[in-house]
Each structure stands twice: as structure tokens, then as C-alpha cells.
């Protein structure tokens, strides 16, 4: 009987400290996916100023993380070096998982710059998904134009 | 007669080992099964809730601010909300600014005079369960998860041969096994 009690105590203690299991230590740099290359950084403002020049190319960018996919950690939004601009760094679900705590940290990220042309229906679905993630209401009638998205298909990143 | 006795002993010995293994493997996989089952239910409902984090969001209001340059805008929001100096800040629009702090952030809409202070917190226990279940760490845990999957496969298979008679596989067992196969198969064909 004493043995079972002791086991239960140990189990309870493990449950209490379990948040520390495998947890990212936000203060330390965390690596995701492939190791970064030695390539030069490309300012995000440069990418967004002439996106067609970079489509299909591997780019390495750096910036403050403005947001993280809350549900799956499958993207981070990286601030540009210019105000009012940012770019999404998207990874395959489960390939890399960015913790919500990464918001506000600095990311160096590398991947393929890609262009996605959506039709109106796809644009509405994307906007609906974004609203669902933020817990905001969505009215499909407010979306009247098909969107063109530029983003980075992620290969690797370091968050510090 | 002697031949039949020997075969009977072998059957009894085989059933004895099967039952012992079923029992001990069952004890061993209990902890892992709790983790995978609890996390399985949790991540099944990600449309309805976030199984890893809780977000503490506090809404504050302030008198609308006329946007200036970046530094002036940040200073005005910090002053209006009586906040400490942020680690960094970003403007999405001239009148929309995010302030970053260690572990929390503030999204302020200057025109509306409204700010949301957001503090994400990991769900204790469940965060760890989900991380193990979804094998976020890869590496060694992949092997543990594979071993668990094999042991989980062993459990019902060995369970088929524990009892004999009307409660064994040849009795009610075959009907329940069939039901367990028809359920996913039927769903897949009719979906």
C-alpha cells in the first residue's frame, strides 16, 4: 500500500514539473528545420519592393516575429526593416513548430520565396481561416478581390 | 494418449505466457496510453480550443492618439497605458502599433483608443502530453513512440487468446472484433 502511495506521489510530482519537459527555453536561441546557410541576408523591404525578381529563389531574412500560428505553430510573420511591411514564413505542418512564445523575438529564416495567386474563393477561405485563428468574426462579402501572396516556404530558422 | 497430453501441456504453456505478457505489457503501456489518449482528444478539437496555450487577453481603453512618427507613437501609447518601455515595437499601419515585452505584447489601435494586452501561457501537463503525442522533438522519442505502437498492437492481438469459451474470441469476441473493423471501414466507404 505504501509502495502505491509513493508511486502516486512521484507521478503527481512529475505532472507538476511536466511543463518543463521538452520545453523551449525562450531566452536561448532555438533552431528549427535545416541549418542556415552562410548566404547574405536580404532585407525584407527589398523582397517586397520587387518580389518578381526573387520568386523561386532561396532567400535569408531577419526580423522581429510579429505573430505565430497559434494552433499549429506552422508560420511566423516577420517584420520588415521598413514600417508597415512584413512577410510570412510558412512551414509544412509538423515539419517545424514555432512556439507561441516566439512572438516578439528575433528570427533569422531561410527558405524559397514563392508567389501564390489565389482565386476569389480561395482568398475568402484564407481570410476566413485567418479570422478563425484570431477568434474574429468573418464576413465573406467584405472580400471582393482575389489575392496574390508572396511568402517564404521555410527550410530553416533560428529564433533568439 | 501421451502425445495428446504433451500437446495439451504446450497449449497451456503458450496460453500462460501469452496471458503473462498481455498483463505486463498492459502495465507498461498504461502511462503512455494515458498520454496518447488524453492528448488525442485534446488535439481532435483544435477548431474549438487551443490545446497547448491559454491566452490571457486584457482590453484597455485610452483617449485616441493622433499618429506621429514611430518613436512618438510608441511613447504616446506607453504613456497612455502606463506601460514600461517595450523591448521593441512595430507599426502595421500608422495608427496600429504592437509593443513587445518579455513573454507578452500589446496591440494598440490609436484611432479607436483600444489596446489588447496579451499573455500566452502553456497549459500545464497538456502541453507536454501534446508535444510527446505529436512527436515534436523527434529523435529518441520517435523510437519510444514506435515501440509503443508495436506494444499497442500486441495488446488486442494477445487479448484474443486469453479466454476460451463463450467469452473468448470464438464466442462473443468474433462479433466485437468484427464491429471494430466494420466501424472504420463503413465510415470510410460512406463518408
Short mmCIF file of C-alpha atoms in Angstrom, two decimals:
data_model
loop_
_atom_site.label_atom_id
_atom_site.label_comp_id
_atom_site.label_asym_id
_atom_site.label_seq_id
_atom_site.Cartn_x
_atom_site.Cartn_y
_atom_site.Cartn_z
CA UNK A 1 0.00 0.00 0.00
CA UNK A 2 2.87 2.32 0.95
CA UNK A 3 4.51 1.48 -2.36
CA UNK A 4 1.45 2.60 -4.32
CA UNK A 5 1.26 5.82 -2.33
CA UNK A 6 4.90 6.54 -3.04
CA UNK A 7 4.37 5.86 -6.75
CA UNK A 8 1.37 8.20 -6.85
CA UNK A 9 3.42 10.92 -5.14
CA UNK A 10 6.21 10.58 -7.70
CA UNK A 11 3.67 10.64 -10.54
CA UNK A 12 1.98 13.76 -9.16
CA UNK A 13 5.35 15.49 -8.85
CA UNK A 14 6.18 14.57 -12.45
CA UNK A 15 2.86 16.04 -13.59
CA UNK A 16 3.58 19.27 -11.73
CA UNK A 17 7.01 19.70 -13.32
CA UNK A 18 5.88 18.38 -16.71
CA UNK A 19 5.62 21.82 -18.38
CA UNK A 20 9.40 21.82 -18.28
CA UNK A 21 9.60 18.57 -20.26
CA UNK A 22 10.98 19.32 -23.68
CA UNK A 23 10.06 22.95 -23.31
CA UNK A 24 11.81 25.56 -25.38
CA UNK A 25 13.82 27.91 -23.29
CA UNK A 26 12.69 31.21 -24.77
CA UNK A 27 15.80 33.04 -23.62
CA UNK A 28 18.07 30.73 -25.61
CA UNK A 29 18.32 30.57 -29.40
CA UNK A 30 16.17 27.79 -30.84
CA UNK A 31 16.88 26.14 -34.17
CA UNK A 32 14.13 24.90 -36.48
CA UNK A 33 14.49 22.75 -39.59
CA UNK A 34 17.67 22.75 -41.66
CA UNK A 35 20.78 24.63 -40.58
CA UNK A 36 21.05 28.12 -42.07
CA UNK A 37 23.49 28.67 -44.92
CA UNK A 38 26.19 31.33 -44.96
CA UNK A 39 24.22 33.34 -47.53
CA UNK A 40 23.86 37.09 -47.10
CA UNK A 41 20.68 38.44 -45.55
CA UNK A 42 18.19 40.01 -47.93
CA UNK A 43 16.25 42.94 -46.44
CA UNK A 44 12.53 42.13 -46.46
CA UNK A 45 11.85 45.58 -47.89
CA UNK A 46 13.96 44.61 -50.91
CA UNK A 47 11.95 41.41 -51.39
CA UNK A 48 8.65 43.25 -51.23
CA UNK A 49 9.80 46.14 -53.43
CA UNK A 50 10.48 43.83 -56.39
CA UNK A 51 9.02 40.44 -55.48
CA UNK A 52 9.03 39.05 -59.02
CA UNK A 53 12.84 39.21 -59.04
CA UNK A 54 13.02 36.77 -56.13
CA UNK A 55 10.29 34.24 -56.92
CA UNK A 56 11.73 30.71 -56.83
CA UNK A 57 15.00 31.83 -55.22
CA UNK A 58 16.32 30.88 -51.81
CA UNK A 59 16.42 33.91 -49.52
CA UNK A 60 17.58 34.52 -45.96
CA UNK A 61 15.83 37.22 -43.96
CA UNK A 62 15.88 38.58 -40.45
CA UNK A 63 13.37 40.45 -38.36
CA UNK A 64 11.15 40.65 -35.30
CA UNK A 65 8.44 37.97 -35.08
CA UNK A 66 5.09 39.77 -35.19
CA UNK A 67 2.90 36.71 -34.88
CA UNK A 68 2.89 32.93 -34.68
CA UNK A 69 0.30 30.41 -35.86
CA UNK A 70 -1.47 29.80 -32.55
CA UNK A 71 -2.90 26.40 -33.43
CA UNK A 72 -0.09 24.55 -35.17
CA UNK A 73 2.96 26.79 -34.99
CA UNK A 74 3.16 26.40 -38.79
CA UNK A 75 4.06 30.01 -39.66
CA UNK A 76 5.63 33.11 -38.29
CA UNK A 77 5.09 36.65 -39.54
CA UNK A 78 8.41 38.50 -39.74
CA UNK A 79 8.62 42.30 -39.59
CA UNK A 80 10.33 44.08 -42.42
CA UNK A 81 13.16 46.57 -41.92
CA UNK A 82 10.62 49.13 -43.17
CA UNK A 83 7.47 50.11 -41.29
CA UNK A 84 4.07 48.68 -42.27
CA UNK A 85 5.60 45.68 -44.06
CA UNK A 86 6.03 42.05 -43.10
CA UNK A 87 6.34 38.66 -44.69
CA UNK A 88 5.05 35.24 -43.74
CA UNK A 89 7.47 32.37 -43.25
CA UNK A 90 5.37 29.24 -43.78
CA UNK A 91 6.42 25.69 -42.98
CA UNK A 92 4.78 22.33 -43.53
CA UNK A 93 2.54 21.33 -40.61
CA UNK A 94 4.64 19.40 -38.10
CA UNK A 95 7.88 19.92 -40.04
CA UNK A 96 8.84 22.80 -37.76
CA UNK A 97 6.66 24.00 -34.91
CA UNK A 98 7.14 27.56 -33.69
CA UNK A 99 6.04 28.13 -30.09
CA UNK A 100 3.66 30.99 -29.38
CA UNK A 101 6.33 32.45 -27.07
CA UNK A 102 8.44 33.22 -30.15
CA UNK A 103 6.31 36.32 -30.75
CA UNK A 104 8.45 39.40 -30.20
CA UNK A 105 11.74 37.52 -30.67
CA UNK A 106 14.21 37.94 -33.49
CA UNK A 107 14.16 35.38 -36.28
CA UNK A 108 16.71 34.59 -38.94
CA UNK A 109 14.92 32.47 -41.50
CA UNK A 110 15.80 30.88 -44.81
CA UNK A 111 13.58 29.42 -47.49
CA UNK A 112 12.23 29.70 -51.01
CA UNK A 113 10.48 32.91 -51.95
CA UNK A 114 7.20 31.99 -53.57
CA UNK A 115 4.24 33.62 -55.25
CA UNK A 116 0.75 32.26 -54.75
CA UNK A 117 -2.10 33.50 -56.91
CA UNK A 118 -5.45 32.78 -55.30
CA UNK A 119 -8.88 32.98 -56.87
CA UNK A 120 -11.70 34.78 -55.07
CA UNK A 121 -12.99 31.65 -53.36
CA UNK A 122 -9.53 30.72 -52.11
CA UNK A 123 -8.98 34.29 -50.93
CA UNK A 124 -12.20 34.15 -48.91
CA UNK A 125 -11.21 30.81 -47.38
CA UNK A 126 -7.79 32.19 -46.44
CA UNK A 127 -9.30 35.27 -44.84
CA UNK A 128 -11.83 33.11 -43.01
CA UNK A 129 -9.00 30.90 -41.69
CA UNK A 130 -7.08 33.99 -40.53
CA UNK A 131 -10.16 35.29 -38.72
CA UNK A 132 -10.75 31.88 -37.09
CA UNK A 133 -7.18 31.83 -35.83
CA UNK A 134 -7.63 35.28 -34.31
CA UNK A 135 -11.09 34.45 -32.99
CA UNK A 136 -12.59 37.29 -35.03
CA UNK A 137 -15.90 37.29 -36.96
CA UNK A 138 -15.69 36.94 -40.74
CA UNK A 139 -17.98 38.26 -43.48
CA UNK A 140 -17.12 36.76 -46.90
CA UNK A 141 -18.84 39.69 -48.65
CA UNK A 142 -16.06 42.01 -47.49
CA UNK A 143 -13.59 40.11 -49.73
CA UNK A 144 -14.12 41.26 -53.31
CA UNK A 145 -10.72 40.77 -54.95
CA UNK A 146 -8.52 37.74 -55.47
CA UNK A 147 -5.23 37.96 -53.60
CA UNK A 148 -1.65 37.42 -54.68
CA UNK A 149 0.55 36.31 -51.82
CA UNK A 150 4.30 36.43 -51.55
CA UNK A 151 5.76 34.34 -48.79
CA UNK A 152 8.77 32.27 -47.86
CA UNK A 153 8.43 28.49 -47.88
CA UNK A 154 10.53 27.72 -44.84
CA UNK A 155 13.58 25.49 -44.80
CA UNK A 156 15.22 26.54 -41.56
CA UNK A 157 15.17 29.23 -38.90
CA UNK A 158 16.86 30.40 -35.74
CA UNK A 159 14.80 32.25 -33.13
CA UNK A 160 16.60 34.18 -30.37
CA UNK B 1 -2.54 -40.64 -25.20
CA UNK B 2 0.95 -39.44 -24.24
CA UNK B 3 1.16 -37.42 -27.49
CA UNK B 4 -2.12 -35.67 -26.78
CA UNK B 5 -1.06 -34.86 -23.17
CA UNK B 6 2.16 -33.27 -24.41
CA UNK B 7 0.27 -31.11 -26.94
CA UNK B 8 -2.13 -30.06 -24.20
CA UNK B 9 0.78 -29.00 -21.96
CA UNK B 10 2.30 -26.98 -24.80
CA UNK B 11 -1.03 -25.20 -25.36
CA UNK B 12 -1.36 -24.43 -21.67
CA UNK B 13 2.25 -23.14 -21.54
CA UNK B 14 1.70 -20.96 -24.61
CA UNK B 15 -1.52 -19.53 -23.19
CA UNK B 16 0.17 -18.94 -19.85
CA UNK B 17 2.99 -16.93 -21.50
CA UNK B 18 0.52 -15.02 -23.65
CA UNK B 19 -1.54 -14.07 -20.59
CA UNK B 20 1.54 -13.04 -18.59
CA UNK B 21 2.88 -10.91 -21.43
CA UNK B 22 -0.54 -9.34 -22.01
CA UNK B 23 -0.71 -8.43 -18.32
CA UNK B 24 2.83 -6.99 -18.06
CA UNK B 25 2.77 -5.12 -21.34
CA UNK B 26 -0.58 -3.71 -20.21
CA UNK B 27 1.01 -2.38 -17.02
CA UNK B 28 3.90 -0.96 -19.02
CA UNK B 29 1.83 0.91 -21.62
CA UNK B 30 -0.63 2.40 -19.15
CA UNK B 31 1.28 5.69 -18.72
CA UNK B 32 1.88 6.11 -22.44
CA UNK B 33 -1.74 5.26 -23.22
CA UNK B 34 -2.96 7.95 -20.83
CA UNK B 35 -0.71 10.50 -22.57
CA UNK B 36 -1.74 9.50 -26.08
CA UNK B 37 -5.45 9.18 -25.27
CA UNK B 38 -5.76 12.48 -23.37
CA UNK B 39 -3.73 14.33 -25.99
CA UNK B 40 -5.67 12.60 -28.78
CA UNK B 41 -8.95 14.01 -27.51
CA UNK B 42 -7.34 17.41 -26.93
CA UNK B 43 -5.89 17.81 -30.42
CA UNK B 44 -9.03 16.39 -32.05
CA UNK B 45 -10.82 19.60 -31.12
CA UNK B 46 -8.35 22.26 -32.19
CA UNK B 47 -11.15 24.06 -34.05
CA UNK B 48 -12.84 24.71 -30.74
CA UNK B 49 -9.91 25.46 -28.47
CA UNK B 50 -6.14 25.73 -28.29
CA UNK B 51 -4.89 22.54 -26.59
CA UNK B 52 -1.41 23.94 -25.90
CA UNK B 53 -1.89 27.51 -24.75
CA UNK B 54 -4.22 29.74 -22.84
CA UNK B 55 -4.26 33.38 -23.90
CA UNK B 56 -4.92 35.93 -21.21
CA UNK B 57 -6.20 38.99 -23.05
CA UNK B 58 -6.93 42.20 -21.24
CA UNK B 59 -8.63 45.07 -23.07
CA UNK B 60 -7.69 48.64 -22.13
CA UNK B 61 -9.06 51.88 -23.49
CA UNK B 62 -7.45 55.26 -23.80
CA UNK B 63 -8.15 58.62 -25.46
CA UNK B 64 -7.49 58.31 -29.24
CA UNK B 65 -3.98 59.36 -30.25
CA UNK B 66 -3.02 61.18 -33.44
CA UNK B 67 -0.25 59.06 -35.01
CA UNK B 68 3.13 60.71 -35.35
CA UNK B 69 6.43 59.12 -36.26
CA UNK B 70 7.27 55.68 -34.87
CA UNK B 71 9.08 56.84 -31.72
CA UNK B 72 6.44 59.44 -30.86
CA UNK B 73 3.62 56.93 -31.44
CA UNK B 74 5.21 54.30 -29.23
CA UNK B 75 5.93 56.84 -26.49
CA UNK B 76 2.33 58.07 -26.62
CA UNK B 77 0.89 54.53 -26.26
CA UNK B 78 3.31 53.65 -23.46
CA UNK B 79 2.34 56.84 -21.68
CA UNK B 80 -1.41 56.42 -22.21
CA UNK B 81 -1.41 52.84 -20.88
CA UNK B 82 1.24 53.46 -18.20
CA UNK B 83 3.41 50.66 -19.54
CA UNK B 84 7.13 50.01 -19.06
CA UNK B 85 9.41 50.73 -22.05
CA UNK B 86 8.99 47.91 -24.59
CA UNK B 87 11.77 45.67 -25.92
CA UNK B 88 10.71 46.66 -29.43
CA UNK B 89 7.70 47.93 -31.36
CA UNK B 90 6.23 47.58 -34.83
CA UNK B 91 3.63 49.58 -36.70
CA UNK B 92 1.33 47.64 -39.03
CA UNK B 93 -0.39 50.87 -40.05
CA UNK B 94 0.25 54.44 -38.95
CA UNK B 95 -2.46 54.05 -36.30
CA UNK B 96 -1.81 50.44 -35.29
CA UNK B 97 1.19 49.51 -33.19
CA UNK B 98 2.41 46.35 -31.42
CA UNK B 99 4.66 46.67 -28.38
CA UNK B 100 6.80 43.65 -27.50
CA UNK B 101 7.75 42.68 -23.95
CA UNK B 102 9.38 39.59 -22.46
CA UNK B 103 6.62 36.98 -22.78
CA UNK B 104 3.76 39.39 -23.53
CA UNK B 105 2.72 42.03 -26.04
CA UNK B 106 0.32 44.91 -26.54
CA UNK B 107 -1.68 45.57 -29.71
CA UNK B 108 -2.91 49.16 -29.76
CA UNK B 109 -5.32 50.83 -32.16
CA UNK B 110 -4.63 54.54 -31.82
CA UNK B 111 -7.72 55.74 -33.70
CA UNK B 112 -10.09 53.55 -31.69
CA UNK B 113 -8.25 54.18 -28.40
CA UNK B 114 -8.25 50.47 -27.68
CA UNK B 115 -5.42 48.14 -26.70
CA UNK B 116 -5.25 44.39 -26.06
CA UNK B 117 -2.60 43.15 -23.67
CA UNK B 118 -1.88 39.50 -24.46
CA UNK B 119 -0.11 36.99 -22.24
CA UNK B 120 0.11 33.43 -23.59
CA UNK B 121 0.60 30.65 -21.05
CA UNK B 122 1.28 26.98 -21.73
CA UNK B 123 -1.34 24.60 -20.42
CA UNK B 124 0.38 22.64 -17.66
CA UNK B 125 0.62 18.87 -18.33
CA UNK B 126 -1.41 19.03 -21.56
CA UNK B 127 1.32 20.97 -23.38
CA UNK B 128 3.81 18.20 -22.53
CA UNK B 129 1.30 15.46 -23.44
CA UNK B 130 0.62 17.03 -26.85
CA UNK B 131 4.29 17.56 -27.54
CA UNK B 132 5.01 13.90 -26.87
CA UNK B 133 1.94 12.67 -28.72
CA UNK B 134 2.74 14.73 -31.84
CA UNK B 135 6.44 13.82 -31.55
CA UNK B 136 7.57 17.44 -31.79
CA UNK B 137 11.06 16.61 -30.55
CA UNK B 138 11.68 13.73 -32.96
CA UNK B 139 14.99 11.94 -32.16
CA UNK B 140 14.83 9.42 -29.32
CA UNK B 141 11.09 9.88 -28.80
CA UNK B 142 10.43 8.53 -32.31
CA UNK B 143 11.79 5.17 -31.14
CA UNK B 144 9.75 5.26 -27.96
CA UNK B 145 6.62 6.07 -29.98
CA UNK B 146 7.33 3.26 -32.44
CA UNK B 147 7.86 0.79 -29.61
CA UNK B 148 4.63 1.95 -28.01
CA UNK B 149 2.76 1.48 -31.30
CA UNK B 150 4.04 -2.10 -31.56
CA UNK B 151 3.11 -2.86 -27.96
CA UNK B 152 -0.30 -1.34 -28.52
CA UNK B 153 -0.75 -3.66 -31.49
CA UNK B 154 0.29 -6.59 -29.34
CA UNK B 155 -2.30 -5.85 -26.66
CA UNK B 156 -5.55 -6.67 -28.53
CA UNK B 157 -3.89 -9.45 -30.52
CA UNK B 158 -2.74 -11.21 -27.36
CA UNK B 159 -6.12 -10.41 -25.80
CA UNK B 160 -7.81 -12.57 -28.43
CA UNK B 161 -6.27 -15.71 -26.94
CA UNK B 162 -6.72 -15.15 -23.21
CA UNK B 163 -10.20 -16.51 -22.72
CA UNK B 164 -11.85 -19.54 -24.21
CA UNK B 165 -15.49 -20.47 -24.46
CA UNK B 166 -18.45 -18.15 -24.86
CA UNK B 167 -16.49 -15.08 -23.71
CA UNK B 168 -13.46 -15.89 -25.88
CA UNK B 169 -12.76 -14.93 -29.47
CA UNK B 170 -14.74 -17.90 -30.77
CA UNK B 171 -17.75 -16.72 -28.75
CA UNK B 172 -18.76 -13.07 -28.40
CA UNK B 173 -15.20 -11.97 -29.28
CA UNK B 174 -15.58 -12.51 -33.00
CA UNK B 175 -18.64 -10.25 -33.14
CA UNK B 176 -16.99 -7.42 -31.24
CA UNK B 177 -13.82 -7.72 -33.35
CA UNK B 178 -15.98 -7.55 -36.50
CA UNK B 179 -17.77 -4.49 -35.18
CA UNK B 180 -14.43 -2.78 -34.52
CA UNK B 181 -13.39 -3.44 -38.12
CA UNK B 182 -16.75 -2.55 -39.70
CA UNK B 183 -16.90 0.82 -37.87
CA UNK B 184 -13.88 2.49 -39.56
CA UNK B 185 -14.44 0.61 -42.82
CA UNK B 186 -18.08 1.66 -43.01
CA UNK B 187 -17.24 5.26 -42.18
CA UNK B 188 -14.56 5.31 -44.87
CA UNK B 189 -16.87 3.88 -47.54
CA UNK B 190 -19.87 6.05 -46.63
CA UNK B 191 -18.12 9.37 -45.90
#
